[in-house]
Each structure stands twice: as structure tokens, then as C-alpha cells.
Amino acid sequence: MTKREQALRQSVADLKDAAKSLMDEGKQEEAQNKLNEAKAAKKDLDNFLALQKDFEGLNVSSPQNSGAGLQPPSTKDEEKPEYKALFFKALKGQSLTSEESEVIGEYYARLTAGTGEDGGYIIPEDISTQINELVQTTDDLRQYVTVEPVSTNKGARTLERRADHTPLAPLSEYGDPNAMAEIASPKFDRLSYNIDDYAGFLPVANTVLADTDQALSSYLVKWIAKKSRATGNHLILQVLDTFNKVDLGDYTGIKTTLNVTLDPAFAEGAIIITNQDGFNYLDQLYDKNGRPLLQPDPQDATKKLLFGRRIVVLSNKTIATSSGKAPFIIGDLKEAIVYWDRQQMLLDMTKEGGQAWRTNTTEFRVIEREDVTKWDEEAVVYGQIDITVQPEEIPEG
């Protein structure tokens, strides 16, 4: 693929993404104008390809090369097998041929609106899968919220709150204006997102780069998984921290929250998120017959339930106890928080920037793109309990 063709294809993709983003924001007229620009750019691309084909028809075929050669990625977003090898070659600081650079550049151009110099190299799909599998531990909060994959850096989605769901009205009622004084309309939220880049840095001894691709991959996957989980948790907790804090008094406040404060639509799927201090407080509660308040989860003996709800324990370093008050976040996070996943993770390296040159290391930078927004604050109660106060005796049962 020539640079001209690559530029034309990128222009079409950018304009199409921009049109989609405008459409998501409800700007239909602007979206239509941008879509017309995309159609015009597509026409330019088609004309260029047609002309290029005419030129190829004039070429005399050359003897076939016995080597396999590199094939640029197809027009589909499929990852070619050679991309992974080139990915590691680039990360190790080995020089790429112009043909190899073109393969990486085109694959990147199809997946992002920026350039390779701005972010790095797209992490191969199988390595991304390994990272995601490592990330998915019980303390990864992203599994408890609503995850919306997005293909643009900015946009909006329309979602209906569970607690406000309204029944379908008989069609006949709409035909007779006197049959119903008012037909309840469903309530929708228009949620906007604005993807941002989040980066982390890791110095790696140059001896590691001399090892196999598999060894380097294993080393980086573990580090990226930890960074990704910590970033997701931090962003989600940042949004939850904006919720109104409620003094629960003691453990009975948790039961009242589940029974009364939360709408049944939220209480049914509720979980309880706390830190190590909060879990320790609950784990030392016994009724007068010596039976613990926390019960083992029948599906996983290593986990505990409180009033039939799962307990998710975060590190005290992740969410701290403040002035003796431990956090107890109770409710359905899937209805309270939306995590917007751009589904792009990039990796780059330098042997000269940062501290790399002075320490004889290679500095790796990972970037992931995401956003987190509040949805329905009624779906969650952010409670606090003063764990320095001894609770009253728990009644039997």
C-alpha cells in the first residue's frame, strides 16, 4: 500500500468516526455534513484505486520471489500473523524496513485516529487477551459496573434507568385520547463520554530484551495487568467518591440499606464493597450463639456473604478508612457507573528518554484509553461505619 492510499483510507475513517460521534451527540445536521465529506473522501479513494489498477495492468510481471514476503493488513480489522513479530522487533529497538513499518503503520491507522508517534504500537490481540484474563480478579471493579465499548474518543449514549422502567401501554389506548389521562413515558439518560489517555512507565533491564519474545511478553503482561486494574479501580472510585456519604451507624445500617433505602430493582443485584478494615469489622461479628455474621459463599468457599450479598474487599491502600470510618459501598454498580472502554492499549519504548540512558535500561510506556461517568446515584448508597465503636450484641439469627 502506498502512502497516498494509506492517507486516503485514514481520511475516510476519520471522517466516518467524526460523523458517528456527532450523531451520538444528537447533532444530526453536522453529522450529515461530515458524512457527506466522508462519502467524497471515499470517492477520491475509489478513483485512486481505479487509477492504480490501470497502472498495474501496464506492468510486466516479474519472476516470483521464493520468500514469503510481508503482506499489508487486509481492509478488515484482522490482525496479520506477522504483526506480532514486528511488534516485538520494534519494542526491542531493532530497525524496521520500510515495508515492515508500513505494515505496523497501516494496522495502527485503522484502529486509532492518531499516529504511532503519539501513542506507540497496538498491543497484539492474544497479548491483550492475556492481560484481560489477569486483570479479571475479584477486586477489579470494572466487572461490577456497566462497560460500554466505544469506537470514538468522544460521544454519547442513551440509556434507560432500571428503576424507571415503564410498562408497555396497550396500543388501543394511544388511539383514544380519552382512554388514558396520561401515558407514562420512559425516562432516558443521555450520557456523554470523553476518552482520555492514561499512561504508566516501567524501566526494564536491557538483558531482558535479549531474551525471547515470549519471556518479554510474560514480563510485560503481568506489569500491564496490574497497572490496568489499578487505573480502572481508581477512576471508578473517583466517581463513587462524589456520591453523598451516609453514616450507617453499625452493621444494621447495611441491612436497612438493602431492605429499605435501595429500590428493590437495585437491592436484588446489590454487592457490598469495603476495604480490609471494613471486612475485618464484619468478620468479627457473632450472634449470641457464637455464629458469625458473615457466611461462606456456596459458589466459592474463599468468599463471604453478608445478608446473602457478596462482599468485595479492596486494599486499604486502594480505598482508605477515614477518621475511623470504613467505607461500605452498597448497591448495583451496573446501574450507578458506566465505564467507557475505547478498547485500545498501546505500548512503546525508549532507550534514550527518561532515566533509560543513565541507567542502561529500556523504559516502556503503556497507554490505555477510557472514561468513567456517573449514571444513577440512587442505585448505590455510599455508607460509612465507625469501626472504632463496638456494636451492640447481635440477636440470634
mmCIF file of C-alpha atoms in Angstrom:
data_model
loop_
_atom_site.group_PDB
_atom_site.id
_atom_site.type_symbol
_atom_site.label_atom_id
_atom_site.label_comp_id
_atom_site.label_asym_id
_atom_site.label_seq_id
_atom_site.Cartn_x
_atom_site.Cartn_y
_atom_site.Cartn_z
ATOM 1 C CA MET A 1 0.000 0.000 0.000
ATOM 2 C CA THR A 2 1.352 3.412 -0.952
ATOM 3 C CA LYS A 3 1.478 6.350 1.432
ATOM 4 C CA ARG A 4 -1.138 8.112 -0.705
ATOM 5 C CA GLU A 5 -3.584 5.217 -0.403
ATOM 6 C CA GLN A 6 -2.936 4.975 3.337
ATOM 7 C CA ALA A 7 -3.640 8.695 3.766
ATOM 8 C CA LEU A 8 -6.886 8.446 1.775
ATOM 9 C CA ARG A 9 -8.071 5.456 3.780
ATOM 10 C CA GLN A 10 -7.242 7.233 7.037
ATOM 11 C CA SER A 11 -9.169 10.312 5.892
ATOM 12 C CA VAL A 12 -12.284 8.235 5.189
ATOM 13 C CA ALA A 13 -12.023 6.511 8.581
ATOM 14 C CA ASP A 14 -11.527 9.793 10.458
ATOM 15 C CA LEU A 15 -14.474 11.487 8.779
ATOM 16 C CA LYS A 16 -16.712 8.487 9.362
ATOM 17 C CA ASP A 17 -15.769 8.384 13.082
ATOM 18 C CA ALA A 18 -16.372 12.122 13.383
ATOM 19 C CA ALA A 19 -19.819 11.744 11.800
ATOM 20 C CA LYS A 20 -20.690 8.934 14.186
ATOM 21 C CA SER A 21 -19.542 10.972 17.178
ATOM 22 C CA LEU A 22 -21.682 13.951 16.096
ATOM 23 C CA MET A 23 -24.649 11.629 15.606
ATOM 24 C CA ASP A 24 -24.189 10.260 19.142
ATOM 25 C CA GLU A 25 -24.223 13.840 20.432
ATOM 26 C CA GLY A 26 -27.537 14.491 18.687
ATOM 27 C CA LYS A 27 -26.032 16.918 16.153
ATOM 28 C CA GLN A 28 -27.767 15.425 13.124
ATOM 29 C CA GLU A 29 -27.173 18.261 10.675
ATOM 30 C CA GLU A 30 -23.462 18.452 11.463
ATOM 31 C CA ALA A 31 -23.268 14.663 11.319
ATOM 32 C CA GLN A 32 -24.842 14.664 7.848
ATOM 33 C CA ASN A 33 -22.332 17.262 6.627
ATOM 34 C CA LYS A 34 -19.446 15.220 7.992
ATOM 35 C CA LEU A 35 -20.877 12.073 6.418
ATOM 36 C CA ASN A 36 -21.025 13.841 3.050
ATOM 37 C CA GLU A 37 -17.348 14.693 3.461
ATOM 38 C CA ALA A 38 -16.649 11.042 4.190
ATOM 39 C CA LYS A 39 -18.501 9.992 1.020
ATOM 40 C CA ALA A 40 -16.473 12.485 -1.010
ATOM 41 C CA ALA A 41 -13.249 11.161 0.514
ATOM 42 C CA LYS A 42 -14.371 7.600 -0.291
ATOM 43 C CA LYS A 43 -14.958 8.634 -3.890
ATOM 44 C CA ASP A 44 -11.402 10.052 -4.053
ATOM 45 C CA LEU A 45 -10.082 6.769 -2.680
ATOM 46 C CA ASP A 46 -12.060 4.717 -5.222
ATOM 47 C CA ASN A 47 -10.762 6.889 -8.073
ATOM 48 C CA PHE A 48 -7.194 6.500 -6.837
ATOM 49 C CA LEU A 49 -7.550 2.708 -6.561
ATOM 50 C CA ALA A 50 -9.027 2.523 -10.052
ATOM 51 C CA LEU A 51 -6.154 4.547 -11.472
ATOM 52 C CA GLN A 52 -3.655 2.431 -9.593
ATOM 53 C CA LYS A 53 -5.218 -0.708 -11.046
ATOM 54 C CA ASP A 54 -4.828 0.715 -14.573
ATOM 55 C CA PHE A 55 -1.131 1.291 -13.914
ATOM 56 C CA GLU A 56 -0.727 -2.253 -12.645
ATOM 57 C CA GLY A 57 -2.217 -3.511 -15.884
ATOM 58 C CA LEU A 58 0.701 -1.980 -17.770
ATOM 59 C CA ASN A 59 3.345 -3.721 -15.646
ATOM 60 C CA VAL A 60 5.243 -6.736 -16.902
ATOM 61 C CA SER A 61 5.143 -9.470 -14.298
ATOM 62 C CA SER A 62 8.466 -10.115 -12.601
ATOM 63 C CA PRO A 63 9.831 -13.516 -11.532
ATOM 64 C CA GLN A 64 8.147 -14.710 -8.336
ATOM 65 C CA ASN A 65 10.199 -14.280 -5.203
ATOM 66 C CA SER A 66 10.722 -17.515 -3.309
ATOM 67 C CA GLY A 67 10.476 -15.641 0.001
ATOM 68 C CA ALA A 68 7.114 -15.324 1.702
ATOM 69 C CA GLY A 69 7.287 -11.534 1.923
ATOM 70 C CA LEU A 70 5.155 -9.322 4.103
ATOM 71 C CA GLN A 71 1.546 -8.688 3.249
ATOM 72 C CA PRO A 72 -0.095 -5.500 4.491
ATOM 73 C CA PRO A 73 -3.185 -5.985 6.656
ATOM 74 C CA SER A 74 -6.452 -6.525 4.817
ATOM 75 C CA THR A 75 -9.213 -3.931 4.736
ATOM 76 C CA LYS A 76 -10.847 -5.805 7.597
ATOM 77 C CA ASP A 77 -9.672 -5.130 11.155
ATOM 78 C CA GLU A 78 -7.969 -8.514 11.261
ATOM 79 C CA GLU A 79 -4.527 -8.807 12.741
ATOM 80 C CA LYS A 80 -1.996 -10.420 10.424
ATOM 81 C CA PRO A 81 0.246 -13.092 11.979
ATOM 82 C CA GLU A 82 3.421 -11.163 11.166
ATOM 83 C CA TYR A 83 2.247 -8.116 13.130
ATOM 84 C CA LYS A 84 3.118 -9.715 16.475
ATOM 85 C CA ALA A 85 6.690 -10.461 15.362
ATOM 86 C CA LEU A 86 7.100 -6.909 14.098
ATOM 87 C CA PHE A 87 5.593 -5.578 17.329
ATOM 88 C CA PHE A 88 8.344 -7.227 19.391
ATOM 89 C CA LYS A 89 11.011 -6.284 16.880
ATOM 90 C CA ALA A 90 10.013 -2.626 17.271
ATOM 91 C CA LEU A 91 9.838 -2.890 21.076
ATOM 92 C CA LYS A 92 13.351 -4.279 21.212
ATOM 93 C CA GLY A 93 14.632 -1.252 19.355
ATOM 94 C CA GLN A 94 15.527 -3.205 16.219
ATOM 95 C CA SER A 95 15.274 -1.251 12.974
ATOM 96 C CA LEU A 96 12.345 -1.969 10.683
ATOM 97 C CA THR A 97 12.398 -1.955 6.920
ATOM 98 C CA SER A 98 10.103 0.461 5.119
ATOM 99 C CA GLU A 99 7.809 -2.455 4.267
ATOM 100 C CA GLU A 100 7.661 -3.575 7.905
ATOM 101 C CA SER A 101 6.959 -0.024 9.086
ATOM 102 C CA GLU A 102 4.125 0.166 6.560
ATOM 103 C CA VAL A 103 2.514 -2.992 7.953
ATOM 104 C CA ILE A 104 2.598 -1.611 11.505
ATOM 105 C CA GLY A 105 1.561 1.880 10.404
ATOM 106 C CA GLU A 106 -1.490 0.722 8.484
ATOM 107 C CA TYR A 107 -2.686 -1.565 11.244
ATOM 108 C CA TYR A 108 -2.379 1.332 13.690
ATOM 109 C CA ALA A 109 -4.139 3.757 11.352
ATOM 110 C CA ARG A 110 -7.219 1.536 11.133
ATOM 111 C CA LEU A 111 -7.562 1.372 14.905
ATOM 112 C CA THR A 112 -6.837 4.909 16.043
ATOM 113 C CA ALA A 113 -7.319 8.445 14.861
ATOM 114 C CA GLY A 114 -3.807 9.450 15.915
ATOM 115 C CA THR A 115 -0.373 8.438 14.708
ATOM 116 C CA GLY A 116 2.075 5.879 16.021
ATOM 117 C CA GLU A 117 4.344 8.604 17.323
ATOM 118 C CA ASP A 118 1.598 9.839 19.667
ATOM 119 C CA GLY A 119 0.896 6.574 21.440
ATOM 120 C CA GLY A 120 3.051 3.627 20.443
ATOM 121 C CA TYR A 121 2.247 0.239 18.991
ATOM 122 C CA ILE A 122 -1.113 -1.513 19.266
ATOM 123 C CA ILE A 123 -0.685 -4.490 21.600
ATOM 124 C CA PRO A 124 -1.390 -7.737 19.665
ATOM 125 C CA GLU A 125 -4.768 -9.340 20.292
ATOM 126 C CA ASP A 126 -3.558 -12.512 22.003
ATOM 127 C CA ILE A 127 -1.397 -10.493 24.416
ATOM 128 C CA SER A 128 -4.346 -8.185 25.164
ATOM 129 C CA THR A 129 -6.389 -11.307 25.953
ATOM 130 C CA GLN A 130 -3.728 -12.489 28.410
ATOM 131 C CA ILE A 131 -3.735 -9.063 30.077
ATOM 132 C CA ASN A 132 -7.533 -9.053 30.377
ATOM 133 C CA GLU A 133 -7.522 -12.534 31.903
ATOM 134 C CA LEU A 134 -5.016 -11.450 34.553
ATOM 135 C CA VAL A 135 -6.953 -8.243 35.256
ATOM 136 C CA GLN A 136 -10.187 -10.084 35.990
ATOM 137 C CA THR A 137 -9.700 -10.744 39.704
ATOM 138 C CA THR A 138 -12.379 -10.228 42.356
ATOM 139 C CA ASP A 139 -11.008 -6.778 43.212
ATOM 140 C CA ASP A 140 -11.274 -5.466 39.643
ATOM 141 C CA LEU A 141 -14.250 -3.094 39.893
ATOM 142 C CA ARG A 142 -14.816 -2.952 36.141
ATOM 143 C CA GLN A 143 -16.581 -6.325 36.258
ATOM 144 C CA TYR A 144 -19.246 -4.852 38.553
ATOM 145 C CA VAL A 145 -20.088 -1.730 36.513
ATOM 146 C CA THR A 146 -21.659 -1.267 33.088
ATOM 147 C CA VAL A 147 -18.961 -1.470 30.419
ATOM 148 C CA GLU A 148 -19.715 0.307 27.136
ATOM 149 C CA PRO A 149 -17.233 -0.373 24.309
ATOM 150 C CA VAL A 150 -16.835 2.721 22.113
ATOM 151 C CA SER A 151 -15.077 3.316 18.812
ATOM 152 C CA THR A 152 -14.674 7.091 19.063
ATOM 153 C CA ASN A 153 -12.910 9.319 21.566
ATOM 154 C CA LYS A 154 -15.980 11.424 22.250
ATOM 155 C CA GLY A 155 -19.695 10.789 22.052
ATOM 156 C CA ALA A 156 -22.872 9.929 23.948
ATOM 157 C CA ARG A 157 -25.261 7.032 24.527
ATOM 158 C CA THR A 158 -28.895 6.884 25.591
ATOM 159 C CA LEU A 159 -29.681 4.549 28.499
ATOM 160 C CA GLU A 160 -32.875 3.851 30.432
ATOM 161 C CA ARG A 161 -32.728 3.575 34.196
ATOM 162 C CA ARG A 162 -33.861 0.234 35.550
ATOM 163 C CA ALA A 163 -35.911 1.692 38.401
ATOM 164 C CA ASP A 164 -37.763 3.975 35.986
ATOM 165 C CA HIS A 165 -38.743 1.271 33.501
ATOM 166 C CA THR A 166 -42.369 1.697 32.475
ATOM 167 C CA PRO A 167 -44.721 -0.975 31.121
ATOM 168 C CA LEU A 168 -45.818 -1.051 27.505
ATOM 169 C CA ALA A 169 -49.237 0.562 27.104
ATOM 170 C CA PRO A 170 -51.998 -1.083 25.030
ATOM 171 C CA LEU A 171 -51.789 0.240 21.501
ATOM 172 C CA SER A 172 -55.538 0.911 21.547
ATOM 173 C CA GLU A 173 -55.058 3.417 24.337
ATOM 174 C CA TYR A 174 -52.987 5.630 22.063
ATOM 175 C CA GLY A 175 -55.829 5.753 19.559
ATOM 176 C CA ASP A 176 -58.310 7.083 22.101
ATOM 177 C CA PRO A 177 -57.053 10.264 23.811
ATOM 178 C CA ASN A 178 -59.836 9.995 26.399
ATOM 179 C CA ALA A 179 -58.964 6.448 27.449
ATOM 180 C CA MET A 180 -55.926 7.489 29.478
ATOM 181 C CA ALA A 181 -55.308 10.875 31.029
ATOM 182 C CA GLU A 182 -51.561 10.436 30.526
ATOM 183 C CA ILE A 183 -49.486 7.533 29.353
ATOM 184 C CA ALA A 184 -46.289 7.314 31.376
ATOM 185 C CA SER A 185 -43.199 7.846 29.280
ATOM 186 C CA PRO A 186 -39.940 6.028 29.973
ATOM 187 C CA LYS A 187 -37.128 8.147 31.369
ATOM 188 C CA PHE A 188 -33.873 8.120 29.461
ATOM 189 C CA ASP A 189 -30.461 9.463 30.339
ATOM 190 C CA ARG A 190 -28.207 10.910 27.676
ATOM 191 C CA LEU A 191 -24.707 10.104 28.936
ATOM 192 C CA SER A 192 -21.674 11.704 27.329
ATOM 193 C CA TYR A 193 -18.153 10.332 27.408
ATOM 194 C CA ASN A 194 -14.780 11.843 26.654
ATOM 195 C CA ILE A 195 -11.990 9.297 26.357
ATOM 196 C CA ASP A 196 -8.675 10.189 27.935
ATOM 197 C CA ASP A 197 -5.226 8.566 27.786
ATOM 198 C CA TYR A 198 -3.740 7.019 30.946
ATOM 199 C CA ALA A 199 -0.072 6.038 30.926
ATOM 200 C CA GLY A 200 2.417 4.158 33.086
ATOM 201 C CA PHE A 201 6.168 3.657 32.820
ATOM 202 C CA LEU A 202 8.385 0.655 33.560
ATOM 203 C CA PRO A 203 12.186 0.536 33.339
ATOM 204 C CA VAL A 204 13.355 -2.871 32.080
ATOM 205 C CA ALA A 205 16.929 -4.163 32.180
ATOM 206 C CA ASN A 206 18.348 -4.408 28.679
ATOM 207 C CA THR A 207 19.235 -8.037 29.365
ATOM 208 C CA VAL A 208 15.500 -8.831 29.378
ATOM 209 C CA LEU A 209 15.201 -7.515 25.832
ATOM 210 C CA ALA A 210 17.839 -10.004 24.739
ATOM 211 C CA ASP A 211 15.583 -12.839 25.917
ATOM 212 C CA THR A 212 12.857 -14.478 23.821
ATOM 213 C CA ASP A 213 9.699 -12.650 22.731
ATOM 214 C CA GLN A 214 7.704 -14.985 24.965
ATOM 215 C CA ALA A 215 9.758 -14.086 28.049
ATOM 216 C CA LEU A 216 9.445 -10.360 27.342
ATOM 217 C CA SER A 217 5.718 -10.763 26.723
ATOM 218 C CA SER A 218 5.207 -12.574 30.048
ATOM 219 C CA TYR A 219 7.153 -9.866 31.879
ATOM 220 C CA LEU A 220 5.153 -7.019 30.354
ATOM 221 C CA VAL A 221 1.749 -8.730 30.596
ATOM 222 C CA LYS A 222 1.983 -9.070 34.390
ATOM 223 C CA TRP A 223 3.004 -5.440 34.811
ATOM 224 C CA ILE A 224 0.353 -4.051 32.425
ATOM 225 C CA ALA A 225 -2.399 -6.137 34.055
ATOM 226 C CA LYS A 226 -1.597 -4.663 37.481
ATOM 227 C CA LYS A 227 -1.488 -1.124 36.073
ATOM 228 C CA SER A 228 -4.742 -1.594 34.156
ATOM 229 C CA ARG A 229 -6.632 -2.929 37.181
ATOM 230 C CA ALA A 230 -5.302 -0.166 39.439
ATOM 231 C CA THR A 231 -6.263 2.506 36.876
ATOM 232 C CA GLY A 232 -9.790 1.175 36.374
ATOM 233 C CA ASN A 233 -10.380 0.942 40.128
ATOM 234 C CA HIS A 234 -9.018 4.443 40.701
ATOM 235 C CA LEU A 235 -11.294 6.005 38.063
ATOM 236 C CA ILE A 236 -14.394 4.167 39.319
ATOM 237 C CA LEU A 237 -13.688 5.044 42.957
ATOM 238 C CA GLN A 238 -13.128 8.674 41.954
ATOM 239 C CA VAL A 239 -16.689 8.813 40.619
ATOM 240 C CA LEU A 240 -18.119 6.916 43.601
ATOM 241 C CA ASP A 241 -16.396 9.382 45.924
ATOM 242 C CA THR A 242 -18.655 12.129 44.519
ATOM 243 C CA PHE A 243 -21.722 10.288 45.880
ATOM 244 C CA ASN A 244 -23.309 11.509 49.092
ATOM 245 C CA LYS A 245 -21.751 9.790 52.149
ATOM 246 C CA VAL A 246 -24.207 8.215 54.609
ATOM 247 C CA ASP A 247 -23.493 7.309 58.246
ATOM 248 C CA LEU A 248 -24.782 3.742 58.643
ATOM 249 C CA GLY A 249 -24.270 3.665 62.402
ATOM 250 C CA ASP A 250 -23.339 -0.009 62.603
ATOM 251 C CA TYR A 251 -23.851 -3.259 60.672
ATOM 252 C CA THR A 252 -27.642 -2.910 60.956
ATOM 253 C CA GLY A 253 -27.427 0.128 58.690
ATOM 254 C CA ILE A 254 -26.290 -2.200 55.904
ATOM 255 C CA LYS A 255 -29.424 -4.330 56.317
ATOM 256 C CA THR A 256 -31.652 -1.230 56.364
ATOM 257 C CA THR A 257 -29.979 -0.023 53.178
ATOM 258 C CA LEU A 258 -30.696 -3.322 51.433
ATOM 259 C CA ASN A 259 -34.255 -3.625 52.756
ATOM 260 C CA VAL A 260 -35.497 -0.044 52.575
ATOM 261 C CA THR A 261 -33.132 2.594 51.192
ATOM 262 C CA LEU A 262 -32.377 0.912 47.878
ATOM 263 C CA ASP A 263 -35.115 0.314 45.347
ATOM 264 C CA PRO A 264 -35.807 -3.448 45.060
ATOM 265 C CA ALA A 265 -34.582 -3.244 41.462
ATOM 266 C CA PHE A 266 -31.154 -2.306 42.815
ATOM 267 C CA ALA A 267 -31.162 -4.321 46.053
ATOM 268 C CA GLU A 268 -31.686 -7.567 44.165
ATOM 269 C CA GLY A 269 -28.338 -7.323 42.367
ATOM 270 C CA ALA A 270 -26.500 -5.433 45.098
ATOM 271 C CA ILE A 271 -22.964 -6.125 46.240
ATOM 272 C CA ILE A 272 -21.090 -4.673 49.221
ATOM 273 C CA ILE A 273 -17.679 -3.113 48.575
ATOM 274 C CA THR A 274 -15.453 -2.391 51.550
ATOM 275 C CA ASN A 275 -11.771 -2.302 52.452
ATOM 276 C CA GLN A 276 -9.679 -4.554 54.681
ATOM 277 C CA ASP A 277 -10.704 -2.637 57.801
ATOM 278 C CA GLY A 278 -14.388 -2.903 56.930
ATOM 279 C CA PHE A 279 -14.124 -6.623 56.215
ATOM 280 C CA ASN A 280 -12.254 -7.186 59.468
ATOM 281 C CA TYR A 281 -15.065 -5.371 61.310
ATOM 282 C CA LEU A 282 -17.721 -7.610 59.760
ATOM 283 C CA ASP A 283 -15.671 -10.776 60.146
ATOM 284 C CA GLN A 284 -15.558 -10.337 63.940
ATOM 285 C CA LEU A 285 -19.318 -10.050 64.409
ATOM 286 C CA TYR A 286 -21.051 -13.047 66.047
ATOM 287 C CA ASP A 287 -24.554 -13.560 67.351
ATOM 288 C CA LYS A 288 -25.192 -14.612 70.975
ATOM 289 C CA ASN A 289 -24.859 -18.253 69.952
ATOM 290 C CA GLY A 290 -21.374 -17.677 68.572
ATOM 291 C CA ARG A 291 -22.340 -17.889 64.921
ATOM 292 C CA PRO A 292 -20.503 -15.491 62.571
ATOM 293 C CA LEU A 293 -22.494 -12.818 60.768
ATOM 294 C CA LEU A 294 -20.552 -13.461 57.565
ATOM 295 C CA GLN A 295 -21.373 -16.691 55.767
ATOM 296 C CA PRO A 296 -19.312 -18.558 53.152
ATOM 297 C CA ASP A 297 -20.393 -18.186 49.542
ATOM 298 C CA PRO A 298 -21.732 -21.612 48.447
ATOM 299 C CA GLN A 299 -20.317 -20.978 44.972
ATOM 300 C CA ASP A 300 -16.841 -20.048 46.256
ATOM 301 C CA ALA A 301 -15.724 -21.077 49.745
ATOM 302 C CA THR A 302 -12.984 -18.415 49.735
ATOM 303 C CA LYS A 303 -15.587 -15.614 49.506
ATOM 304 C CA LYS A 304 -18.043 -14.363 52.121
ATOM 305 C CA LEU A 305 -21.668 -13.194 52.013
ATOM 306 C CA LEU A 306 -23.458 -10.680 54.225
ATOM 307 C CA PHE A 307 -27.253 -10.924 54.260
ATOM 308 C CA GLY A 308 -26.898 -13.004 51.079
ATOM 309 C CA ARG A 309 -24.893 -10.336 49.238
ATOM 310 C CA ARG A 310 -21.337 -10.719 48.010
ATOM 311 C CA ILE A 311 -18.570 -8.879 49.832
ATOM 312 C CA VAL A 312 -15.870 -7.342 47.603
ATOM 313 C CA VAL A 313 -12.747 -6.488 49.591
ATOM 314 C CA LEU A 314 -10.337 -3.822 48.365
ATOM 315 C CA SER A 315 -6.952 -2.984 49.810
ATOM 316 C CA ASN A 316 -6.755 -0.229 52.418
ATOM 317 C CA LYS A 317 -4.301 1.398 50.012
ATOM 318 C CA THR A 318 -6.964 1.417 47.282
ATOM 319 C CA ILE A 319 -9.734 2.871 49.448
ATOM 320 C CA ALA A 320 -8.714 4.100 52.878
ATOM 321 C CA THR A 321 -10.518 4.264 56.208
ATOM 322 C CA SER A 322 -11.071 7.920 57.100
ATOM 323 C CA SER A 323 -11.139 9.102 60.727
ATOM 324 C CA GLY A 324 -12.006 5.604 61.904
ATOM 325 C CA LYS A 325 -14.868 5.274 59.397
ATOM 326 C CA ALA A 326 -14.612 2.352 56.996
ATOM 327 C CA PRO A 327 -16.376 2.551 53.591
ATOM 328 C CA PHE A 328 -19.327 0.301 52.725
ATOM 329 C CA ILE A 329 -20.493 0.894 49.158
ATOM 330 C CA ILE A 330 -23.800 -0.945 48.800
ATOM 331 C CA GLY A 331 -25.894 -1.378 45.671
ATOM 332 C CA ASP A 332 -25.926 -2.255 41.989
ATOM 333 C CA LEU A 333 -22.878 -0.638 40.408
ATOM 334 C CA LYS A 334 -24.017 -1.654 36.921
ATOM 335 C CA GLU A 335 -26.791 0.913 37.265
ATOM 336 C CA ALA A 336 -24.662 3.534 39.007
ATOM 337 C CA ILE A 337 -21.451 3.695 36.955
ATOM 338 C CA VAL A 338 -20.603 3.448 33.241
ATOM 339 C CA TYR A 339 -17.072 2.548 32.169
ATOM 340 C CA TRP A 340 -16.396 3.658 28.585
ATOM 341 C CA ASP A 341 -13.824 1.353 27.027
ATOM 342 C CA ARG A 342 -12.024 2.645 23.928
ATOM 343 C CA GLN A 343 -10.521 -0.863 23.615
ATOM 344 C CA GLN A 344 -7.105 0.485 22.746
ATOM 345 C CA MET A 345 -3.943 -0.407 24.587
ATOM 346 C CA LEU A 346 -0.622 0.806 23.247
ATOM 347 C CA LEU A 347 2.975 0.097 24.168
ATOM 348 C CA ASP A 348 6.133 1.986 23.282
ATOM 349 C CA MET A 349 9.754 2.091 24.423
ATOM 350 C CA THR A 350 12.806 4.318 24.596
ATOM 351 C CA LYS A 351 16.466 3.696 25.345
ATOM 352 C CA GLU A 352 17.284 7.385 25.438
ATOM 353 C CA GLY A 353 14.417 9.248 27.137
ATOM 354 C CA GLY A 354 13.547 9.383 30.835
ATOM 355 C CA GLN A 355 16.120 7.587 33.012
ATOM 356 C CA ALA A 356 16.825 4.913 30.395
ATOM 357 C CA TRP A 357 20.152 6.205 29.069
ATOM 358 C CA ARG A 358 21.674 6.841 32.519
ATOM 359 C CA THR A 359 20.551 3.502 33.980
ATOM 360 C CA ASN A 360 21.283 1.312 30.938
ATOM 361 C CA THR A 361 17.650 0.224 30.799
ATOM 362 C CA THR A 362 14.810 0.411 28.333
ATOM 363 C CA GLU A 363 11.796 2.399 29.526
ATOM 364 C CA PHE A 364 8.417 1.049 28.468
ATOM 365 C CA ARG A 365 5.263 3.154 28.383
ATOM 366 C CA VAL A 366 1.774 1.672 28.284
ATOM 367 C CA ILE A 367 -1.306 3.722 27.389
ATOM 368 C CA GLU A 368 -4.926 2.688 27.773
ATOM 369 C CA ARG A 369 -7.908 4.799 26.792
ATOM 370 C CA GLU A 370 -11.064 5.032 28.862
ATOM 371 C CA ASP A 371 -13.558 7.203 30.719
ATOM 372 C CA VAL A 372 -15.861 6.655 33.711
ATOM 373 C CA THR A 373 -19.108 8.537 34.338
ATOM 374 C CA LYS A 374 -21.875 8.558 36.941
ATOM 375 C CA TRP A 375 -25.222 7.199 35.818
ATOM 376 C CA ASP A 376 -27.852 6.675 38.548
ATOM 377 C CA GLU A 377 -26.837 7.723 42.060
ATOM 378 C CA GLU A 378 -29.952 6.080 43.513
ATOM 379 C CA ALA A 379 -28.539 2.667 42.592
ATOM 380 C CA VAL A 380 -25.815 2.868 45.251
ATOM 381 C CA VAL A 381 -25.501 4.007 48.860
ATOM 382 C CA TYR A 382 -22.015 5.094 49.882
ATOM 383 C CA GLY A 383 -22.125 4.190 53.574
ATOM 384 C CA GLN A 384 -19.606 4.595 56.358
ATOM 385 C CA ILE A 385 -19.322 2.858 59.738
ATOM 386 C CA ASP A 386 -17.181 3.987 62.650
ATOM 387 C CA ILE A 387 -15.356 0.715 63.273
ATOM 388 C CA THR A 388 -13.788 2.022 66.491
ATOM 389 C CA VAL A 389 -17.214 1.742 68.155
ATOM 390 C CA GLN A 390 -18.177 -1.725 69.382
ATOM 391 C CA PRO A 391 -21.627 -2.727 68.042
ATOM 392 C CA GLU A 392 -24.389 -3.962 70.316
ATOM 393 C CA GLU A 393 -24.913 -7.694 70.692
ATOM 394 C CA ILE A 394 -26.253 -9.289 67.547
ATOM 395 C CA PRO A 395 -29.558 -11.072 68.156
ATOM 396 C CA GLU A 396 -29.894 -14.756 67.334
ATOM 397 C CA GLY A 397 -30.465 -15.485 63.665
#
